């Protein structure tokens, strides 16, 4: 269940989402409930509300480190650690980690076509705790500005076996599937400086 602007519903009726969760989990205990929350997620991640939120704060940090380079590796590491401290481990591993959506400009557009930056971002996403989420077309390097440009139809003509980005994502997906540490292992920063961040995932 992906819940649109649930904060606005919560502001009107704070008891609605807890009741919603009880009904959903009673029908299907393993159902995944994710809220479209743009702010820091910790207030929404508990046993009475959501399993995850759309992790826009993480996306913001990723773009500032990899794309605009306005965030140093040291400060990027501090933000990652800060979210880890505030978010319960179970919720951290379930977070809806996105790079783009129908509400944002496309990743390749924001990166001004810098292919290497886009590749590095996807590599990070698949190695970081949480659920890596790909907005349709981003796996092909689809471009588009803010709504409605980000909602263009899927470029089927570009879906070939020679697309380096989609091949990388297939490889990263297989790697994540193979190694349990990338799905629910610990996350530890090993090195961080101006333009470098290195971390370890371990069971």
XYZ file of N, CA and C in Angstrom:
609
model
N 0.846 -1.179 0.000
C 0.000 0.000 0.000
C 0.889 1.238 0.000
N 0.770 2.060 -1.044
C 1.492 3.330 -1.093
C 0.470 4.432 -0.819
N 0.661 5.153 0.272
C -0.330 6.112 0.739
C 0.066 7.527 0.331
N -0.793 8.176 -0.424
C -0.520 9.511 -0.939
C -0.781 10.560 0.140
N 0.169 11.485 0.299
C 0.100 12.577 1.289
C -0.617 12.160 2.592
N -0.156 11.107 3.255
C -0.842 10.631 4.461
C -0.777 11.614 5.614
N 0.182 12.525 5.578
C 0.282 13.529 6.643
C -0.941 14.434 6.666
N -1.533 14.690 5.481
C -2.716 15.544 5.433
C -3.928 14.830 6.021
N -4.019 13.522 5.779
C -5.097 12.732 6.390
C -4.906 12.695 7.904
N -3.656 12.493 8.319
C -3.329 12.407 9.750
C -3.673 13.707 10.477
N -3.459 14.835 9.809
C -3.749 16.126 10.434
C -5.238 16.290 10.709
N -6.074 15.708 9.856
C -7.524 15.797 10.036
C -8.032 14.756 11.022
N -7.482 13.524 10.920
C -7.953 12.424 11.771
C -6.764 11.537 12.166
N -6.113 11.815 13.308
C -4.930 11.068 13.732
C -5.178 9.580 13.972
N -6.415 9.183 14.151
C -6.700 7.773 14.435
C -6.913 6.948 13.162
N -6.978 7.613 12.006
C -7.303 6.890 10.773
C -6.237 5.889 10.383
N -4.959 6.292 10.314
C -3.919 5.379 9.848
C -3.670 4.211 10.796
N -3.729 4.411 12.119
C -3.632 3.244 13.010
C -4.749 2.232 12.753
N -5.978 2.728 12.507
C -7.088 1.829 12.198
C -6.865 1.140 10.852
N -6.380 1.894 9.894
C -6.070 1.351 8.569
C -5.045 0.219 8.683
N -3.998 0.451 9.454
C -2.946 -0.557 9.615
C -3.501 -1.844 10.223
N -4.352 -1.709 11.226
C -4.933 -2.898 11.872
C -5.719 -3.733 10.867
N -6.512 -3.081 10.032
C -7.329 -3.791 9.045
C -6.435 -4.481 8.009
N -5.445 -3.759 7.493
C -4.553 -4.308 6.461
C -3.765 -5.489 7.006
N -3.166 -5.319 8.176
C -2.332 -6.385 8.738
C -3.163 -7.598 9.163
N -4.424 -7.369 9.521
C -5.302 -8.490 9.867
C -5.597 -9.334 8.632
N -5.717 -8.671 7.487
C -5.974 -9.384 6.232
C -4.711 -10.048 5.696
N -3.583 -9.359 5.811
C -2.324 -9.861 5.263
C -1.161 -9.306 6.095
N -0.689 -10.074 7.078
C 0.344 -9.588 7.994
C 1.613 -9.100 7.314
N 1.966 -9.699 6.150
C 3.201 -9.302 5.469
C 2.994 -8.134 4.503
N 1.802 -7.560 4.469
C 1.547 -6.412 3.589
C 2.495 -5.261 3.936
N 2.926 -4.554 2.909
C 3.897 -3.462 3.042
C 3.156 -2.135 2.930
N 3.271 -1.303 3.957
C 2.588 -0.012 3.978
C 3.635 1.100 3.952
N 3.624 1.873 2.870
C 4.610 2.950 2.735
C 3.895 4.284 2.559
N 4.329 5.272 3.334
C 3.709 6.584 3.275
C 4.528 7.579 2.470
N 3.861 8.416 1.691
C 4.545 9.470 0.948
C 4.829 10.634 1.895
N 5.933 10.517 2.599
C 6.367 11.541 3.544
C 7.663 12.146 3.017
N 7.700 13.457 2.861
C 8.872 14.128 2.293
C 9.879 14.544 3.363
N 9.433 14.602 4.605
C 10.310 15.041 5.695
C 10.994 13.835 6.336
N 11.753 14.078 7.405
C 12.419 12.980 8.109
C 11.367 11.965 8.571
N 11.663 10.679 8.465
C 10.633 9.648 8.579
C 10.313 9.099 9.965
N 11.174 9.369 10.951
C 11.077 8.586 12.187
C 9.718 8.653 12.894
N 9.023 9.785 12.825
C 7.731 9.904 13.509
C 6.661 9.001 12.904
N 6.894 8.541 11.662
C 5.889 7.752 10.948
C 6.172 6.251 10.955
N 7.322 5.881 11.499
C 7.742 4.483 11.438
C 7.607 3.812 12.796
N 6.438 3.288 13.045
C 6.210 2.557 14.296
C 5.098 1.539 14.078
N 4.798 0.785 15.105
C 3.849 -0.321 14.981
C 2.405 0.126 14.791
N 2.144 1.417 14.884
C 0.766 1.882 14.689
C 0.585 2.639 13.364
N 1.692 2.895 12.653
C 1.572 3.664 11.413
C 2.133 2.888 10.217
N 3.319 3.252 9.724
C 3.796 2.711 8.451
C 5.012 1.808 8.615
N 5.193 0.917 7.648
C 6.397 0.083 7.610
C 7.573 0.864 7.040
N 7.288 1.829 6.182
C 8.331 2.619 5.534
C 7.749 3.931 5.046
N 8.642 4.839 4.689
C 8.237 6.072 4.025
C 9.061 6.211 2.752
N 8.573 7.039 1.846
C 9.359 7.343 0.651
C 10.525 8.208 1.120
N 11.730 7.696 0.973
C 12.892 8.300 1.632
C 13.452 9.493 0.844
N 12.665 10.561 0.797
C 13.104 11.767 0.107
C 14.310 12.434 0.782
N 14.432 12.405 2.115
C 15.643 12.971 2.730
C 16.928 12.282 2.253
N 16.877 10.952 2.093
C 18.045 10.241 1.570
C 18.323 10.685 0.143
N 17.274 10.769 -0.680
C 17.436 11.229 -2.067
C 18.105 12.595 -2.108
N 17.667 13.508 -1.269
C 18.239 14.859 -1.219
C 19.734 14.796 -0.922
N 20.118 13.984 0.051
C 21.534 13.859 0.411
C 22.344 13.241 -0.723
N 21.789 12.220 -1.368
C 22.471 11.573 -2.496
C 22.728 12.580 -3.615
N 21.721 13.373 -3.956
C 21.871 14.352 -5.036
C 22.892 15.427 -4.669
N 22.904 15.835 -3.411
C 23.838 16.879 -2.989
C 25.271 16.373 -2.966
N 25.458 15.084 -2.692
C 26.816 14.532 -2.673
C 27.293 14.166 -4.075
N 26.490 13.393 -4.811
C 26.919 12.875 -6.106
C 26.728 13.852 -7.268
N 25.634 14.608 -7.263
C 25.294 15.430 -8.427
C 25.802 16.865 -8.304
N 25.267 17.614 -7.342
C 25.667 19.017 -7.216
C 27.010 19.174 -6.518
N 27.415 18.137 -5.788
C 28.680 18.129 -5.047
C 28.750 19.274 -4.044
N 27.610 19.641 -3.486
C 27.550 20.670 -2.451
C 27.670 20.067 -1.055
N 27.689 18.747 -0.987
C 27.805 18.038 0.287
C 29.092 17.217 0.259
N 29.922 17.377 1.262
C 31.174 16.616 1.313
C 30.895 15.178 1.722
N 31.870 14.312 1.477
C 31.722 12.925 1.890
C 31.541 12.805 3.392
N 32.221 13.654 4.139
C 32.115 13.633 5.605
C 30.709 14.004 6.059
N 30.143 15.064 5.462
C 28.789 15.488 5.846
C 27.729 14.504 5.338
N 27.992 13.902 4.177
C 27.093 12.866 3.666
C 27.053 11.701 4.648
N 28.212 11.280 5.121
C 28.288 10.191 6.090
C 27.549 10.544 7.374
N 27.649 11.789 7.814
C 26.959 12.227 9.033
C 25.445 12.136 8.868
N 24.954 12.502 7.691
C 23.506 12.414 7.453
C 23.038 10.959 7.451
N 23.815 10.088 6.823
C 23.453 8.667 6.772
C 23.421 8.082 8.185
N 24.434 8.387 8.960
C 24.504 7.888 10.333
C 23.367 8.466 11.165
N 23.060 9.737 10.938
C 21.970 10.369 11.681
C 20.640 9.684 11.441
N 20.354 9.328 10.193
C 19.097 8.637 9.902
C 19.105 7.238 10.502
N 20.259 6.593 10.487
C 20.363 5.269 11.082
C 20.081 5.298 12.577
N 20.525 6.349 13.237
C 20.319 6.487 14.683
C 18.852 6.710 14.994
N 18.184 7.507 14.161
C 16.802 7.891 14.433
C 15.769 6.860 13.994
N 16.117 6.043 12.994
C 15.150 5.098 12.425
C 15.418 3.685 12.941
N 14.391 2.991 13.438
C 14.577 1.604 13.894
C 15.152 0.732 12.787
N 15.986 -0.249 13.163
C 16.681 -1.090 12.181
C 15.725 -1.775 11.215
N 14.621 -2.304 11.723
C 13.661 -2.996 10.859
C 13.102 -2.037 9.816
N 12.768 -0.827 10.236
C 12.225 0.164 9.313
C 13.296 0.647 8.335
N 14.538 0.778 8.814
C 15.625 1.237 7.936
C 15.799 0.278 6.764
N 15.711 -1.022 7.040
C 15.870 -2.030 5.994
C 14.653 -2.128 5.084
N 13.565 -1.455 5.453
C 12.347 -1.470 4.634
C 12.099 -0.149 3.920
N 12.922 0.851 4.212
C 12.683 2.174 3.643
C 12.626 2.153 2.115
N 11.713 2.956 1.574
C 11.456 3.074 0.145
C 12.460 4.085 -0.411
N 13.651 3.601 -0.779
C 14.750 4.486 -1.185
C 14.668 4.789 -2.680
N 14.228 5.975 -2.993
C 13.992 6.369 -4.382
C 14.960 7.455 -4.826
N 15.184 7.501 -6.129
C 16.009 8.547 -6.728
C 15.161 9.536 -7.513
N 13.947 9.129 -7.838
C 13.039 9.997 -8.576
C 11.626 9.464 -8.491
N 10.679 10.300 -8.879
C 9.271 9.900 -8.846
C 8.488 10.782 -9.812
N 7.175 10.591 -9.848
C 6.318 11.409 -10.709
C 6.256 12.861 -10.240
N 6.836 13.154 -9.073
C 6.829 14.509 -8.529
C 8.172 15.213 -8.653
N 9.168 14.554 -9.251
C 10.503 15.144 -9.304
C 11.074 15.096 -10.727
N 12.054 15.928 -10.963
C 12.766 15.876 -12.230
C 13.538 14.557 -12.309
N 13.778 14.072 -13.508
C 14.493 12.815 -13.722
C 15.950 12.910 -13.267
N 16.458 11.761 -12.782
C 17.830 11.703 -12.283
C 18.842 12.117 -13.350
N 18.708 11.603 -14.575
C 19.672 11.908 -15.634
C 19.624 13.395 -15.984
N 18.459 14.002 -15.886
C 18.329 15.429 -16.138
C 19.022 16.229 -15.045
N 18.785 15.860 -13.802
C 19.420 16.554 -12.677
C 20.934 16.426 -12.732
N 21.401 15.271 -13.223
C 22.843 15.034 -13.333
C 23.438 15.660 -14.588
N 22.598 16.404 -15.341
C 23.038 17.070 -16.575
C 23.714 16.098 -17.542
N 23.175 14.891 -17.580
C 23.663 13.894 -18.522
C 24.954 13.205 -18.131
N 25.494 13.500 -16.946
C 26.749 12.874 -16.512
C 26.505 11.399 -16.192
N 26.846 10.549 -17.150
C 26.574 9.116 -17.047
C 27.282 8.482 -15.847
N 28.529 8.862 -15.598
C 29.297 8.268 -14.502
C 28.669 8.561 -13.145
N 28.118 9.758 -12.995
C 27.460 10.110 -11.730
C 26.219 9.250 -11.520
N 25.452 9.080 -12.583
C 24.235 8.265 -12.495
C 24.587 6.824 -12.137
N 25.621 6.291 -12.760
C 26.064 4.921 -12.477
C 26.493 4.789 -11.023
N 27.245 5.774 -10.526
C 27.715 5.734 -9.136
C 26.547 5.800 -8.154
N 25.548 6.592 -8.496
C 24.375 6.730 -7.619
C 23.625 5.405 -7.513
N 23.420 4.729 -8.626
C 22.724 3.442 -8.575
C 23.543 2.404 -7.813
N 24.860 2.427 -7.972
C 25.716 1.502 -7.233
C 25.558 1.728 -5.733
N 25.528 2.995 -5.328
C 25.323 3.307 -3.908
C 23.956 2.836 -3.439
N 22.921 3.141 -4.225
C 21.547 2.807 -3.834
C 21.375 1.316 -3.549
N 21.948 0.469 -4.401
C 21.774 -0.968 -4.251
C 22.637 -1.559 -3.134
N 23.593 -0.786 -2.659
C 24.448 -1.270 -1.570
C 24.079 -0.658 -0.227
N 23.087 0.219 -0.212
C 22.682 0.907 1.023
C 21.479 0.209 1.638
N 21.346 0.233 2.976
C 20.182 -0.383 3.633
C 18.859 0.196 3.134
N 17.884 -0.662 2.999
C 16.569 -0.249 2.525
C 16.240 -0.885 1.199
N 15.097 -0.512 0.656
C 14.626 -1.077 -0.609
C 14.972 -0.136 -1.760
N 15.863 -0.550 -2.680
C 16.170 0.313 -3.821
C 14.976 0.383 -4.771
N 14.551 1.589 -5.095
C 13.365 1.791 -5.934
C 13.768 2.532 -7.210
N 13.315 2.022 -8.346
C 13.634 2.642 -9.630
C 12.352 3.157 -10.265
N 12.307 4.444 -10.525
C 11.172 5.041 -11.226
C 11.279 4.669 -12.702
N 10.190 4.178 -13.264
C 10.229 3.632 -14.631
C 10.989 4.555 -15.583
N 11.842 3.946 -16.377
C 12.610 4.700 -17.359
C 13.962 5.183 -16.871
N 14.119 5.334 -15.549
C 15.411 5.776 -15.022
C 16.493 4.735 -15.261
N 16.075 3.462 -15.391
C 17.054 2.414 -15.667
C 17.615 2.509 -17.083
N 17.003 3.343 -17.923
C 17.489 3.567 -19.281
C 18.115 4.952 -19.432
N 18.143 5.709 -18.337
C 18.665 7.063 -18.418
C 17.672 8.037 -19.020
N 16.386 7.754 -18.839
C 15.335 8.623 -19.373
C 15.450 10.015 -18.763
N 15.183 11.033 -19.567
C 15.289 12.409 -19.092
C 13.920 13.074 -18.989
N 13.868 14.155 -18.226
C 12.629 14.913 -18.076
C 12.722 15.836 -16.878
N 12.200 17.042 -17.044
C 12.181 17.991 -15.939
C 11.036 17.700 -14.986
N 10.628 18.703 -14.252
C 9.546 18.532 -13.285
C 8.229 18.229 -14.005
N 7.260 17.761 -13.237
C 5.925 17.429 -13.722
C 5.416 18.532 -14.669
N 4.997 18.184 -15.885
C 4.683 16.835 -16.383
C 5.804 16.167 -17.172
N 6.953 16.840 -17.336
C 8.019 16.275 -18.161
C 8.556 14.948 -17.607
N 8.472 14.786 -16.298
C 8.972 13.553 -15.677
C 8.016 12.375 -15.858
N 6.845 12.625 -16.435
C 5.841 11.572 -16.592
C 5.689 11.118 -18.056
N 6.666 11.415 -18.879
C 6.590 10.987 -20.273
C 6.479 9.467 -20.368
N 5.964 8.984 -21.473
C 5.787 7.544 -21.640
C 7.122 6.825 -21.738
N 7.100 5.549 -21.421
C 8.315 4.735 -21.413
C 8.904 4.630 -22.821
N 10.223 4.842 -22.972
C 10.858 4.804 -24.301
C 11.190 3.386 -24.748
N 10.188 2.661 -25.206
C 10.378 1.250 -25.555
C 11.447 1.040 -26.612
N 11.625 2.007 -27.491
C 12.617 1.855 -28.565
C 14.043 1.824 -28.036
N 14.248 2.325 -26.800
C 15.581 2.351 -26.207
C 15.864 1.118 -25.354
N 14.893 0.223 -25.259
C 15.044 -0.961 -24.424
C 15.831 -2.021 -25.201
N 17.146 -1.955 -25.079
C 18.018 -2.897 -25.774
C 18.969 -3.549 -24.792
N 19.646 -4.597 -25.228
C 20.607 -5.286 -24.370
C 21.936 -4.550 -24.299
N 22.056 -3.468 -25.037
C 23.320 -2.731 -25.082
C 23.321 -1.497 -24.194
N 22.266 -1.320 -23.391
C 22.198 -0.152 -22.518
C 23.063 -0.400 -21.282
N 24.129 0.366 -21.140
C 25.094 0.146 -20.056
C 24.461 0.344 -18.679
N 23.573 1.334 -18.562
C 22.961 1.609 -17.264
C 22.027 0.475 -16.840
N 21.161 0.016 -17.745
C 20.250 -1.072 -17.388
C 21.019 -2.356 -17.108
N 22.128 -2.575 -17.819
C 22.962 -3.750 -17.550
C 23.607 -3.654 -16.164
N 24.035 -2.446 -15.795
C 24.594 -2.256 -14.455
C 23.553 -2.564 -13.388
N 22.328 -2.073 -13.584
C 21.279 -2.281 -12.598
C 20.928 -3.763 -12.480
N 20.936 -4.478 -13.597
C 20.719 -5.927 -13.535
C 21.808 -6.591 -12.697
N 23.049 -6.176 -12.901
C 24.174 -6.744 -12.158
C 24.076 -6.410 -10.672
N 23.704 -5.171 -10.362
C 23.558 -4.760 -8.968
C 22.420 -5.516 -8.289
N 21.334 -5.729 -9.013
C 20.199 -6.477 -8.481
C 20.602 -7.916 -8.172
N 21.363 -8.526 -9.079
C 21.839 -9.901 -8.866
C 22.797 -9.957 -7.694
N 23.639 -8.944 -7.553
C 24.594 -8.887 -6.446
C 23.860 -8.776 -5.115
N 22.843 -7.936 -5.086
C 22.065 -7.757 -3.857
C 21.298 -9.032 -3.504
N 20.824 -9.722 -4.524
C 20.115 -10.974 -4.303
C 21.062 -12.055 -3.780
N 22.290 -12.027 -4.227
C 23.273 -13.052 -3.856
C 23.799 -12.883 -2.435
N 24.036 -11.634 -2.027
C 24.663 -11.380 -0.734
C 23.659 -10.816 0.277
N 23.395 -11.603 1.298
C 22.435 -11.212 2.333
C 22.855 -9.933 3.043
N 24.151 -9.708 3.142
C 24.658 -8.511 3.827
C 24.159 -7.232 3.172
N 23.931 -7.259 1.853
C 23.446 -6.077 1.157
C 21.958 -5.846 1.380
N 21.255 -6.862 1.843
C 19.816 -6.723 2.097
C 19.518 -6.354 3.546
N 20.173 -6.991 4.481
C 19.874 -6.677 5.886
C 21.083 -6.746 6.804
N 22.277 -6.539 6.247
C 23.478 -6.517 7.075
C 23.692 -5.175 7.742
N 24.670 -5.108 8.618
C 25.015 -3.850 9.268
C 25.647 -2.895 8.257
N 25.595 -1.621 8.568
C 26.170 -0.588 7.712
C 27.136 0.232 8.550
N 28.391 0.285 8.112
C 29.403 1.010 8.876
C 30.278 1.837 7.941
N 30.364 3.137 8.239
C 31.225 4.026 7.466
C 32.678 3.721 7.816
N 33.504 3.515 6.787
C 34.917 3.219 7.002
C 35.805 4.426 6.683
N 35.468 5.160 5.636
C 36.242 6.330 5.223
C 35.280 7.395 4.703
N 35.507 8.638 5.063
C 34.744 9.740 4.467
C 35.615 10.991 4.495
N 35.702 11.650 3.344
C 36.407 12.927 3.274
C 35.704 13.800 2.241
N 36.418 14.696 1.620
C 35.777 15.668 0.740
C 34.914 15.020 -0.338
N 35.470 14.138 -1.166
C 34.724 13.538 -2.259
C 34.651 12.022 -2.186
N 35.001 11.436 -1.056
C 35.019 9.982 -0.937
C 34.193 9.513 0.257
N 33.450 8.441 0.032
C 32.791 7.752 1.135
C 32.925 6.251 0.884
N 33.353 5.533 1.888
C 33.484 4.081 1.796
C 32.802 3.473 3.017
N 32.067 2.374 2.787
C 31.341 1.761 3.892
C 31.391 0.254 3.780
N 31.008 -0.394 4.867
C 31.041 -1.858 4.933
C 29.655 -2.380 5.278
N 29.211 -3.407 4.559
C 27.991 -4.124 4.899
C 28.401 -5.511 5.372
N 27.856 -5.927 6.508
C 28.277 -7.208 7.072
C 27.141 -7.861 7.858
N 27.073 -9.181 7.771
C 26.096 -9.942 8.552
C 26.688 -10.228 9.930
